Tab-separated table of C-alpha atoms in Angstrom:
chain	number	residue	atom	x	y	z
A	30	MET	CA	-138.580	-205.051	77.296
A	31	LEU	CA	-136.972	-203.079	74.059
A	32	GLN	CA	-133.551	-201.871	73.820
A	33	GLN	CA	-133.790	-198.104	74.612
A	34	SER	CA	-132.034	-197.181	70.376
A	35	THR	CA	-134.928	-199.864	69.307
A	36	GLN	CA	-137.740	-198.299	70.996
A	37	LEU	CA	-136.424	-194.971	69.718
A	38	ASP	CA	-136.010	-195.713	66.381
A	39	ARG	CA	-139.427	-196.847	67.059
A	40	LEU	CA	-141.558	-194.006	68.010
A	41	TYR	CA	-139.286	-191.228	64.926
A	42	HIS	CA	-140.317	-193.624	62.628
A	43	ALA	CA	-143.910	-193.740	63.818
A	44	LEU	CA	-143.828	-189.987	64.134
A	45	ALA	CA	-142.374	-189.415	60.208
A	46	ASP	CA	-145.410	-189.833	58.401
A	47	GLY	CA	-148.207	-187.622	58.855
A	48	GLY	CA	-150.624	-189.474	58.686
A	49	ARG	CA	-149.505	-190.615	61.549
A	50	ARG	CA	-148.874	-187.890	63.125
A	51	ALA	CA	-152.721	-186.572	61.980
A	52	MET	CA	-154.116	-190.043	64.209
A	53	LEU	CA	-152.136	-189.103	67.081
A	54	ASP	CA	-153.936	-185.539	66.694
A	55	ARG	CA	-157.125	-186.820	66.695
A	56	LEU	CA	-156.429	-189.477	69.502
A	57	ILE	CA	-154.766	-186.228	71.688
A	58	LYS	CA	-158.129	-185.480	71.767
A	59	GLY	CA	-159.913	-188.610	73.335
A	60	PRO	CA	-160.057	-192.110	72.591
A	61	ALA	CA	-161.408	-193.029	69.155
A	62	SER	CA	-162.474	-196.142	67.616
A	63	VAL	CA	-160.613	-197.656	64.120
A	64	SER	CA	-163.394	-196.154	62.005
A	65	GLU	CA	-163.902	-192.729	63.812
A	66	LEU	CA	-160.399	-192.713	63.411
A	67	ALA	CA	-160.449	-193.254	60.098
A	68	GLU	CA	-163.348	-191.074	59.099
A	69	PRO	CA	-161.885	-187.612	58.784
A	70	LEU	CA	-158.306	-188.813	57.188
A	71	ASP	CA	-158.286	-189.580	53.021
A	72	MET	CA	-157.231	-193.189	53.342
A	73	THR	CA	-158.512	-196.197	52.411
A	74	LEU	CA	-159.359	-198.166	56.600
A	75	SER	CA	-156.649	-200.550	55.681
A	76	ALA	CA	-153.864	-198.010	55.238
A	77	VAL	CA	-154.814	-197.002	58.791
A	78	VAL	CA	-154.960	-200.042	60.197
A	79	GLN	CA	-151.379	-200.345	58.573
A	80	HIS	CA	-150.568	-196.980	60.388
A	81	LEU	CA	-152.117	-198.259	63.738
A	82	LYS	CA	-149.743	-201.262	63.887
A	83	VAL	CA	-146.868	-199.007	63.247
A	84	LEU	CA	-148.029	-196.448	66.187
A	85	GLU	CA	-148.820	-199.458	68.774
A	86	GLU	CA	-145.455	-201.513	67.816
A	87	SER	CA	-143.910	-197.942	68.792
A	88	GLY	CA	-145.065	-197.646	72.228
A	89	LEU	CA	-147.205	-194.190	71.092
A	90	VAL	CA	-150.547	-196.026	71.169
A	91	ARG	CA	-152.710	-198.733	73.019
A	92	THR	CA	-155.102	-200.603	71.217
A	93	GLU	CA	-157.917	-202.215	73.191
A	94	LYS	CA	-160.649	-204.559	71.429
A	95	VAL	CA	-164.059	-205.180	73.284
A	96	GLY	CA	-167.025	-206.567	71.388
A	97	ARG	CA	-166.378	-205.485	68.242
A	98	VAL	CA	-165.303	-201.742	68.400
A	99	ARG	CA	-161.056	-201.179	68.756
A	100	THR	CA	-160.806	-198.482	71.046
A	101	CYS	CA	-157.724	-196.648	70.437
A	102	ARG	CA	-155.427	-194.695	72.954
A	103	VAL	CA	-152.589	-192.448	73.016
A	104	GLU	CA	-149.876	-192.968	75.666
A	105	PRO	CA	-148.132	-189.851	76.950
A	106	LYS	CA	-145.229	-191.689	78.387
A	107	ALA	CA	-143.764	-192.786	74.867
A	108	LEU	CA	-144.601	-189.281	73.651
A	109	SER	CA	-142.212	-187.623	76.110
A	110	MET	CA	-139.581	-190.127	75.661
A	111	ALA	CA	-139.727	-188.883	72.254
A	112	GLU	CA	-139.461	-185.191	73.683
A	113	LYS	CA	-136.974	-186.104	75.879
A	114	TRP	CA	-133.502	-187.498	73.833
A	115	ILE	CA	-134.179	-184.639	71.521
A	116	ASN	CA	-134.692	-181.723	74.441
A	117	GLN	CA	-131.546	-182.931	76.243
A	118	ARG	CA	-129.330	-182.507	73.038
A	119	ARG	CA	-130.973	-178.796	72.716
A	120	GLY	CA	-130.163	-178.314	76.091
A	121	LEU	CA	-126.430	-179.791	75.544
A	122	TRP	CA	-125.918	-177.256	72.858
A	123	GLU	CA	-127.007	-174.091	74.835
A	124	ARG	CA	-124.729	-175.300	77.244
A	125	ARG	CA	-121.829	-174.972	74.719
A	126	PHE	CA	-122.702	-172.137	73.348
A	127	ASP	CA	-123.561	-170.328	77.390
A	128	ARG	CA	-119.598	-171.784	78.019
A	129	LEU	CA	-118.046	-170.450	75.235
A	130	GLY	CA	-120.292	-166.853	76.280
A	131	ASP	CA	-118.467	-167.458	79.638
A	132	LEU	CA	-115.142	-167.689	77.907
A	133	LEU	CA	-115.813	-164.446	76.196
A	134	ALA	CA	-116.971	-162.565	79.022
A	135	THR	CA	-113.028	-163.033	80.288
A	136	LEU	CA	-111.673	-161.766	78.162
A	137	PRO	CA	-110.454	-158.089	77.757
A	138	ASP	CA	-112.869	-155.937	75.540
A	139	ASP	CA	-109.659	-155.491	73.295
A	140	GLU	CA	-109.218	-159.552	73.045
A	141	GLN	CA	-112.591	-159.715	71.895
A	142	GLY	CA	-113.700	-160.485	67.964
A	143	LYS	CA	-109.585	-160.811	67.667
A	144	GLU	CA	-108.163	-164.004	65.699
A	145	THR	CA	-105.778	-164.608	67.950
A	146	LYS	CA	-104.477	-163.105	71.339
A	147	SER	CA	-101.841	-161.332	72.002
B	9	MET	CA	-139.298	-174.158	51.261
B	10	LEU	CA	-139.910	-177.357	52.178
B	11	GLN	CA	-143.574	-177.561	53.095
B	12	GLN	CA	-143.628	-178.133	56.819
B	13	SER	CA	-145.577	-181.919	57.417
B	14	THR	CA	-142.676	-182.507	54.601
B	15	GLN	CA	-140.106	-181.543	56.625
B	16	LEU	CA	-141.228	-183.573	59.839
B	17	ASP	CA	-141.362	-186.171	57.735
B	18	ARG	CA	-137.372	-185.969	57.391
B	19	LEU	CA	-136.890	-184.624	60.686
B	20	TYR	CA	-138.033	-187.792	62.380
B	21	HIS	CA	-136.744	-190.069	60.030
B	22	ALA	CA	-133.436	-188.943	59.874
B	23	LEU	CA	-133.843	-189.312	64.275
B	24	ALA	CA	-135.254	-193.061	63.278
B	25	ASP	CA	-131.449	-194.575	63.345
B	26	GLY	CA	-129.465	-195.208	65.815
B	27	GLY	CA	-125.917	-194.421	63.778
B	28	ARG	CA	-127.324	-191.435	62.823
B	29	ARG	CA	-128.369	-190.461	66.214
B	30	ALA	CA	-124.962	-191.131	67.349
B	31	MET	CA	-123.435	-188.832	64.692
B	32	LEU	CA	-125.881	-186.206	66.272
B	33	ASP	CA	-124.489	-186.506	69.377
B	34	ARG	CA	-120.460	-186.447	68.166
B	35	LEU	CA	-121.578	-182.697	66.419
B	36	ILE	CA	-123.428	-181.621	69.386
B	37	LYS	CA	-120.158	-181.271	71.393
B	38	GLY	CA	-118.735	-179.119	67.976
B	39	PRO	CA	-118.081	-179.809	64.796
B	40	ALA	CA	-116.357	-182.352	63.378
B	41	SER	CA	-114.977	-183.405	59.259
B	42	VAL	CA	-116.647	-186.256	58.052
B	43	SER	CA	-113.217	-188.948	58.731
B	44	GLU	CA	-113.975	-187.609	62.828
B	45	LEU	CA	-117.119	-188.452	62.335
B	46	ALA	CA	-116.785	-191.668	61.373
B	47	GLU	CA	-114.032	-192.436	63.625
B	48	PRO	CA	-115.923	-193.761	66.898
B	49	LEU	CA	-118.309	-195.609	64.631
B	50	ASP	CA	-118.513	-199.278	64.076
B	51	MET	CA	-119.154	-198.719	59.922
B	52	THR	CA	-118.145	-197.804	57.047
B	53	LEU	CA	-117.475	-194.429	55.727
B	54	SER	CA	-119.580	-195.150	52.903
B	55	ALA	CA	-122.067	-195.949	55.570
B	56	VAL	CA	-121.313	-192.755	56.987
B	57	VAL	CA	-121.632	-190.424	53.967
B	58	GLN	CA	-125.154	-192.018	53.606
B	59	HIS	CA	-126.367	-191.344	57.111
B	60	LEU	CA	-125.201	-188.040	56.784
B	61	LYS	CA	-126.577	-186.564	53.090
B	62	VAL	CA	-130.523	-188.327	54.917
B	63	LEU	CA	-129.368	-185.841	58.357
B	64	GLU	CA	-128.622	-182.915	55.881
B	65	GLU	CA	-132.192	-183.348	53.583
B	66	SER	CA	-133.224	-183.092	57.303
B	67	GLY	CA	-131.726	-179.714	58.028
B	68	LEU	CA	-130.187	-181.567	61.286
B	69	VAL	CA	-126.671	-181.229	59.794
B	70	ARG	CA	-125.014	-178.692	57.805
B	71	THR	CA	-122.223	-179.865	55.808
B	72	GLU	CA	-119.372	-177.119	54.314
B	73	LYS	CA	-116.318	-178.367	51.396
B	74	VAL	CA	-112.829	-176.077	51.854
B	75	GLY	CA	-110.403	-177.703	49.653
B	76	ARG	CA	-110.132	-181.381	51.199
B	77	VAL	CA	-111.877	-181.176	54.339
B	78	ARG	CA	-115.942	-181.767	54.635
B	79	THR	CA	-116.766	-179.875	57.649
B	80	CYS	CA	-120.649	-181.440	59.575
B	81	ARG	CA	-122.062	-178.462	61.855
B	82	VAL	CA	-125.558	-179.449	64.058
B	83	GLU	CA	-128.544	-176.832	63.313
B	84	PRO	CA	-130.422	-176.538	66.240
B	85	LYS	CA	-133.029	-174.365	64.914
B	86	ALA	CA	-134.139	-177.911	63.294
B	87	LEU	CA	-133.842	-179.973	66.635
B	88	SER	CA	-135.981	-177.292	68.062
B	89	MET	CA	-138.632	-177.855	64.970
B	90	ALA	CA	-138.515	-181.866	65.644
B	91	GLU	CA	-139.056	-180.891	69.453
B	92	LYS	CA	-141.681	-178.321	69.029
B	93	TRP	CA	-144.366	-180.590	67.797
B	94	ILE	CA	-144.010	-183.037	70.126
B	95	ASN	CA	-144.076	-180.793	73.170
B	96	GLN	CA	-147.313	-179.367	71.842
B	97	ARG	CA	-148.928	-182.816	71.708
B	98	ARG	CA	-147.921	-182.907	75.387
B	99	GLY	CA	-149.191	-179.741	76.483
B	100	LEU	CA	-152.641	-180.543	74.533
B	101	TRP	CA	-152.664	-183.750	76.245
B	102	GLU	CA	-152.166	-182.117	80.045
B	103	ARG	CA	-154.017	-179.283	79.609
B	104	ARG	CA	-156.948	-182.517	78.416
B	105	PHE	CA	-156.137	-184.305	81.576
B	106	ASP	CA	-156.326	-180.678	84.088
B	107	ARG	CA	-159.864	-180.377	82.354
B	108	LEU	CA	-160.954	-183.095	83.660
B	109	GLY	CA	-159.385	-182.448	87.217
B	110	ASP	CA	-160.505	-179.069	87.134
B	111	LEU	CA	-164.819	-181.030	86.436
B	112	LEU	CA	-163.767	-183.819	88.897
B	113	ALA	CA	-163.379	-180.889	91.207
B	114	THR	CA	-166.982	-179.268	90.404
B	115	LEU	CA	-169.000	-182.273	91.859
B	116	PRO	CA	-169.810	-182.833	95.502
B	117	ASP	CA	-167.044	-185.887	97.164
B	118	ASP	CA	-170.074	-188.030	97.153
B	119	GLU	CA	-170.612	-187.626	92.968
B	120	GLN	CA	-167.061	-188.565	93.070
B	121	GLY	CA	-166.789	-192.388	91.984
B	122	LYS	CA	-169.627	-193.150	90.614
B	123	GLU	CA	-170.391	-193.752	86.857
B	124	THR	CA	-173.452	-191.598	86.528
B	125	LYS	CA	-175.397	-188.299	88.134
B	126	SER	CA	-178.278	-189.333	90.147
């Protein structure tokens, strides 16, 4: 199993490209073959295959070859992992502000807005 | 103003490195000078400055120089933007499964689990 930090590196690297995000947008609607995935995109099939490799390495997409057709599917667990890291940090940030608000609320009205307490 | 796609590219690229994520983790706790930011990290000051540049370009961090000290702050709006894109896709994915569940619920019990309807 990959270390969590390496997996986050790969997840965010995979998301850091508009073409790969467009491929994920397509796969969110349902599984697709590589050629179906490539069809609406303004890129060569070879570029699509390269992007698909990055998406697979990140765990965001799983592919399976049956006969001559490779079917691609999105992996919602990887999407959740990428969301969770950011969500936790946003939560920490908001709690820091809540604590600051609580602290201000404990000050008498005439103390608020002053640089230093008398 | 940056195009949304370019901004998402920069946001996820900034998040795709464990060192940069550690710097964000520090800044979530409160503003810090560049040397305070560098202190717990196992990297040169020059590497910290390079990572800081990537974080600033992404909008995740804002820095301000007063006298000889550059103070770094996290920008929660950029964090929200990075979270939102993923959250929306996860939402679309879940709704797709809800619709599938609703569809299955409309089938008579003996139809469920069959490959085709008779």
